[in-house]
Amino acid sequence: MVKREIYYLDNINVSEIKGFGEKRIKSLNKNGIKSIIDLIRFYPRKHIDRSSILTIEDVGNLFEIKEITVLVNITKVSVFTTRSRLRIATLSVSDNTGVAKAKWFGPQYIETRFKEGDTVAISGIPEVKKTGSVEFKNATIEKYLDADELNETGALIPIYKKIEGLSSSLIRKGIKHALKRSPEIEDYMNIQQITEYELLDRTTSFNDIHFPESLDEYYRAKKRLAFDEFIYLQTIFKRKKKSNKLIVGSEKIETNNNLVDTFTANLDFELTKAQKRTINEILKDMNKKSAMKRLLQGDVGSGKTIVAACAVFSVINAGFKAALMAPTEVLAEQHYNSLNPILKKYNIKTYLLTSSVKDRSEILKQMSSSDPVFFIGTHALIQENVHFNNLGLAIIDEQQRFGVDQRKKLIESSNIIPHQIVMTATPIPRTTALAVYGDLDISVIDELPPGRKEIENILLSGDESDNDVVIDYCKEHLKNKSQIFIVCPYIDESENKDIKAAENVYKQYLNLFPNNKIKLLHGRMKSEEKELIMSEMNIGQIDILISTVVIEVGIDIPNATLIVIESAERFGLNQLHQLRGRVGRGTINSQCIFHISNKLDLDTVTEVGKQRLKAIISTNDGFKLSELDLQIRGEGKVTGTDQSGLSDLKIADLRYDFDILNLSKRFFKKEITPELEEKIYNEATLLFPNFLKVEDTT
Ligand code: ADP
Ligand code: MG
């Protein structure tokens, strides 16, 4: 039998498939399906198990709880919005044997997609009420136009994403045809490897992913195809990394180990093992002619700043400049205040550059001088007229707050290519990092400094009585001379009165605690004003600081032991974790109160809000939370900016397929010869053009 290469199939236009007219071809093209291989790789969204299709009457008599499908007619469509603005869409449906209801919670716009009289398939786990009535909640639903669909052969019927002008049945026929055109597809794995790695061959996988005889067959096919995607990813990233190392020449930073040892020995604390390890990784990496690009991950409070400071110390001793860019003035200032005194002891000059620094002439002069000095700043560091002479190291703090362009700008503002460290307290699981930051090396601080007390999490509803509990906690902490953060989502009252606004809360607390020093902090204030307040908080002159999320990142005040997050259901999971990290930085017990908006509780907030709250109180581990966050949001949103790399994965799921990823890594390490790599690379560039565009930080 003739084996067909992937690129051969990529050259056969879908127009060669019977049954696809001009209009349909256009529709297919619009969905990225141009060639036969594209069509084969148009994987089904799911399969319907023919044996799970039941009548409503059968459902009422079901003994076990399992996912089933009913084929029904819609008799009525209705929408209802609750007092807490939750939207509920209800469909009344019927078949020859009975009637049922299906409900969707949240903005899914069921009513615009379906209307009375439509025949639909509803799949989900049904709820059978005591009265015998049948109800579905948030089930999957699709239109069932073709009577054909049920006459297909096979126990499992593949269902595809909707493509305009083509029914699922027509897509199925087209795919069958395409598979016939390619009876055997060239496989980069040989038979021994396929056996050893317990995978299916490719031809079988491409067939079974669409038309499996059993779910087991489907999963085996899926495993092989996901494996391929991971292999493609790794091949592309390996190339990228290699070519970056070739093109990009940075200055080699010779580290003086004795000096660094003295530096670390003279700190106020002993570095953790993880900090020492990451410092070594960084110093070793900078001692090369190629540019270091390193992602430094560490949970909130793990001590990333001092690790960066060691790198700065080393670079400056080697005769180069270093720059650290932070997302807010408050944070830049804090870094300056903590690092300047340490570095000064070694005669290292540190300059602070933010938009509130008026006289910049001295700083700009220093930047263009040949002196090895250190700059800490905000976006002001990447303004038009800023140019560094001999910048050996560029550090970005809280990288998730910056866009790719801003990072690039810092790099490009120097006459030489600096080594780079990007720091994040929003840890990204390694697998996702592989896709998002393919060409970055990763260092992880996976340990907190000793003596940190676990923060206690408290979830309170918006009921009157719970509101009082919040005040009681405040009193308790004030008695112990501790400081308190109260964070609100908005500055002033928004359209919804039940969401706490910082200004109102401020007034309320002024009344409640007339003998304490209370201040308000928000983003609309002038920077000088903000800084003044932050420094007062820092030296313990403020008892309660009411603020918006301006305090979200980085702020470090060990005497603050209580943070109250108002309308907590409104914040993102990483944000909640960051906010919580404002306390628990000293050795005293700290608490974090997640306070739900007025009148609401865990059962009445939105589903996503509920999931986030449950997740945040379930763990203090930022890495675990990132994974939970991915599960709640779907991995596509991790980067916030460029998602091209992720959206290209058709079948591998970075959230769940760790085992397959590891298997593919093993294969990649052990089996890949240069010829094989070349072959896979060529296929990868054909099938995953977007991977080539994944963020590149040079
Ligand atoms: P993050 O990783 O969130 O940026 P920071 O670098 O701000 O954390 O460090 C948090 C606090 O922990 C700072 O006050 C810092 O001085 C302190 N710290 C850092 N490393 C250690 C250590 N090894 N032992 C004790 N305290 C440390
Ligand atoms: Mg930090």
mmCIF file of N, CA and C in Angstrom, residues 394-443:
data_model
loop_
_atom_site.group_PDB
_atom_site.id
_atom_site.type_symbol
_atom_site.label_atom_id
_atom_site.label_comp_id
_atom_site.label_asym_id
_atom_site.label_seq_id
_atom_site.Cartn_x
_atom_site.Cartn_y
_atom_site.Cartn_z
ATOM 1 N N ALA A 394 18.360 42.824 32.324
ATOM 2 C CA ALA A 394 17.051 43.483 32.417
ATOM 3 C C ALA A 394 16.120 42.558 33.191
ATOM 4 N N ILE A 395 15.501 43.098 34.242
ATOM 5 C CA ILE A 395 14.598 42.283 35.060
ATOM 6 C C ILE A 395 13.200 42.880 34.995
ATOM 7 N N ILE A 396 12.226 42.033 34.752
ATOM 8 C CA ILE A 396 10.848 42.494 34.754
ATOM 9 C C ILE A 396 10.143 41.843 35.929
ATOM 10 N N ASP A 397 9.621 42.668 36.823
ATOM 11 C CA ASP A 397 8.907 42.120 37.969
ATOM 12 C C ASP A 397 7.423 42.035 37.634
ATOM 13 N N GLU A 398 6.745 41.047 38.177
ATOM 14 C CA GLU A 398 5.309 40.883 37.941
ATOM 15 C C GLU A 398 5.033 40.942 36.439
ATOM 16 N N GLN A 399 5.691 40.074 35.714
ATOM 17 C CA GLN A 399 5.644 40.138 34.257
ATOM 18 C C GLN A 399 4.232 40.072 33.691
ATOM 19 N N GLN A 400 3.333 39.415 34.421
ATOM 20 C CA GLN A 400 1.961 39.274 33.903
ATOM 21 C C GLN A 400 1.292 40.623 33.738
ATOM 22 N N ARG A 401 1.864 41.661 34.368
ATOM 23 C CA ARG A 401 1.293 42.988 34.257
ATOM 24 C C ARG A 401 1.792 43.751 33.029
ATOM 25 N N PHE A 402 2.765 43.201 32.352
ATOM 26 C CA PHE A 402 3.321 43.912 31.207
ATOM 27 C C PHE A 402 2.942 43.235 29.901
ATOM 28 N N GLY A 403 2.888 43.987 28.854
ATOM 29 C CA GLY A 403 2.684 43.405 27.540
ATOM 30 C C GLY A 403 4.032 42.997 26.951
ATOM 31 N N VAL A 404 3.958 42.161 25.935
ATOM 32 C CA VAL A 404 5.175 41.695 25.283
ATOM 33 C C VAL A 404 5.985 42.884 24.765
ATOM 34 N N ASP A 405 5.284 43.853 24.201
ATOM 35 C CA ASP A 405 5.975 44.993 23.604
ATOM 36 C C ASP A 405 6.782 45.773 24.620
ATOM 37 N N GLN A 406 6.211 45.898 25.817
ATOM 38 C CA GLN A 406 6.914 46.652 26.847
ATOM 39 C C GLN A 406 8.190 45.948 27.270
ATOM 40 N N ARG A 407 8.111 44.638 27.356
ATOM 41 C CA ARG A 407 9.314 43.885 27.705
ATOM 42 C C ARG A 407 10.373 44.051 26.626
ATOM 43 N N LYS A 408 9.918 43.955 25.376
ATOM 44 C CA LYS A 408 10.850 44.087 24.262
ATOM 45 C C LYS A 408 11.531 45.442 24.289
ATOM 46 N N LYS A 409 10.746 46.458 24.601
ATOM 47 C CA LYS A 409 11.260 47.813 24.581
ATOM 48 C C LYS A 409 12.425 47.977 25.549
ATOM 49 N N LEU A 410 12.283 47.381 26.704
ATOM 50 C CA LEU A 410 13.355 47.480 27.687
ATOM 51 C C LEU A 410 14.627 46.832 27.140
ATOM 52 N N ILE A 411 14.447 45.671 26.520
ATOM 53 C CA ILE A 411 15.591 44.956 25.959
ATOM 54 C C ILE A 411 16.257 45.787 24.865
ATOM 55 N N GLU A 412 15.392 46.395 24.044
ATOM 56 C CA GLU A 412 15.928 47.096 22.871
ATOM 57 C C GLU A 412 16.491 48.477 23.186
ATOM 58 N N SER A 413 16.273 48.930 24.422
ATOM 59 C CA SER A 413 16.766 50.269 24.733
ATOM 60 C C SER A 413 18.259 50.271 25.052
ATOM 61 N N SER A 414 18.887 49.113 24.910
ATOM 62 C CA SER A 414 20.320 49.052 25.199
ATOM 63 C C SER A 414 21.123 48.818 23.923
ATOM 64 N N ASN A 415 22.374 49.229 23.955
ATOM 65 C CA ASN A 415 23.243 49.005 22.797
ATOM 66 C C ASN A 415 23.716 47.562 22.715
ATOM 67 N N ILE A 416 23.665 46.844 23.852
ATOM 68 C CA ILE A 416 23.988 45.411 23.816
ATOM 69 C C ILE A 416 22.746 44.630 24.255
ATOM 70 N N ILE A 417 22.740 43.340 23.954
ATOM 71 C CA ILE A 417 21.560 42.569 24.347
ATOM 72 C C ILE A 417 21.711 42.080 25.786
ATOM 73 N N PRO A 418 20.842 42.542 26.663
ATOM 74 C CA PRO A 418 20.984 42.154 28.068
ATOM 75 C C PRO A 418 20.487 40.739 28.323
ATOM 76 N N HIS A 419 20.992 40.139 29.373
ATOM 77 C CA HIS A 419 20.374 38.927 29.883
ATOM 78 C C HIS A 419 19.026 39.331 30.469
ATOM 79 N N GLN A 420 18.088 38.363 30.502
ATOM 80 C CA GLN A 420 16.753 38.743 30.968
ATOM 81 C C GLN A 420 16.215 37.812 32.042
ATOM 82 N N ILE A 421 15.609 38.437 33.036
ATOM 83 C CA ILE A 421 14.864 37.659 34.035
ATOM 84 C C ILE A 421 13.448 38.219 34.067
ATOM 85 N N VAL A 422 12.461 37.381 33.872
ATOM 86 C CA VAL A 422 11.092 37.841 34.085
ATOM 87 C C VAL A 422 10.547 37.104 35.302
ATOM 88 N N MET A 423 9.981 37.885 36.216
ATOM 89 C CA MET A 423 9.527 37.288 37.468
ATOM 90 C C MET A 423 8.009 37.282 37.506
ATOM 91 N N THR A 424 7.468 36.243 38.081
ATOM 92 C CA THR A 424 6.025 36.213 38.229
ATOM 93 C C THR A 424 5.614 35.506 39.497
ATOM 94 N N ALA A 425 4.590 36.061 40.140
ATOM 95 C CA ALA A 425 4.037 35.415 41.321
ATOM 96 C C ALA A 425 2.741 34.740 40.929
ATOM 97 N N THR A 426 2.421 34.813 39.665
ATOM 98 C CA THR A 426 1.253 34.117 39.160
ATOM 99 C C THR A 426 1.805 32.892 38.458
ATOM 100 N N PRO A 427 2.139 31.894 39.248
ATOM 101 C CA PRO A 427 2.846 30.772 38.655
ATOM 102 C C PRO A 427 2.013 30.093 37.587
ATOM 103 N N ILE A 428 2.699 29.654 36.601
ATOM 104 C CA ILE A 428 2.044 28.972 35.505
ATOM 105 C C ILE A 428 2.534 27.532 35.553
ATOM 106 N N PRO A 429 1.627 26.574 35.502
ATOM 107 C CA PRO A 429 2.104 25.188 35.513
ATOM 108 C C PRO A 429 3.112 24.984 34.388
ATOM 109 N N ARG A 430 4.097 24.171 34.669
ATOM 110 C CA ARG A 430 5.175 23.986 33.711
ATOM 111 C C ARG A 430 4.700 23.640 32.311
ATOM 112 N N THR A 431 3.689 22.801 32.251
ATOM 113 C CA THR A 431 3.235 22.382 30.932
ATOM 114 C C THR A 431 2.722 23.561 30.133
ATOM 115 N N THR A 432 1.984 24.427 30.811
ATOM 116 C CA THR A 432 1.443 25.571 30.101
ATOM 117 C C THR A 432 2.568 26.520 29.744
ATOM 118 N N ALA A 433 3.513 26.643 30.669
ATOM 119 C CA ALA A 433 4.647 27.513 30.403
ATOM 120 C C ALA A 433 5.377 27.061 29.149
ATOM 121 N N LEU A 434 5.406 25.757 28.955
ATOM 122 C CA LEU A 434 6.069 25.233 27.759
ATOM 123 C C LEU A 434 5.429 25.805 26.504
ATOM 124 N N ALA A 435 4.120 25.890 26.529
ATOM 125 C CA ALA A 435 3.432 26.396 25.347
ATOM 126 C C ALA A 435 3.512 27.911 25.258
ATOM 127 N N VAL A 436 3.411 28.545 26.407
ATOM 128 C CA VAL A 436 3.350 29.992 26.391
ATOM 129 C C VAL A 436 4.727 30.624 26.250
ATOM 130 N N TYR A 437 5.675 30.065 26.976
ATOM 131 C CA TYR A 437 7.021 30.638 26.935
ATOM 132 C C TYR A 437 7.985 29.613 26.389
ATOM 133 N N GLY A 438 7.666 29.095 25.243
ATOM 134 C CA GLY A 438 8.446 28.010 24.710
ATOM 135 C C GLY A 438 9.940 28.186 24.821
ATOM 136 N N ASP A 439 10.433 29.384 24.588
ATOM 137 C CA ASP A 439 11.872 29.528 24.528
ATOM 138 C C ASP A 439 12.477 30.110 25.800
ATOM 139 N N LEU A 440 11.716 30.125 26.859
ATOM 140 C CA LEU A 440 12.281 30.600 28.117
ATOM 141 C C LEU A 440 12.712 29.426 28.991
ATOM 142 N N ASP A 441 13.824 29.599 29.682
ATOM 143 C CA ASP A 441 14.170 28.620 30.701
ATOM 144 C C ASP A 441 13.421 29.009 31.962
ATOM 145 N N ILE A 442 13.207 28.037 32.801
ATOM 146 C CA ILE A 442 12.386 28.328 33.981
ATOM 147 C C ILE A 442 13.122 27.978 35.267
ATOM 148 N N SER A 443 13.120 28.913 36.204
ATOM 149 C CA SER A 443 13.598 28.617 37.557
ATOM 150 C C SER A 443 12.412 28.741 38.494
#
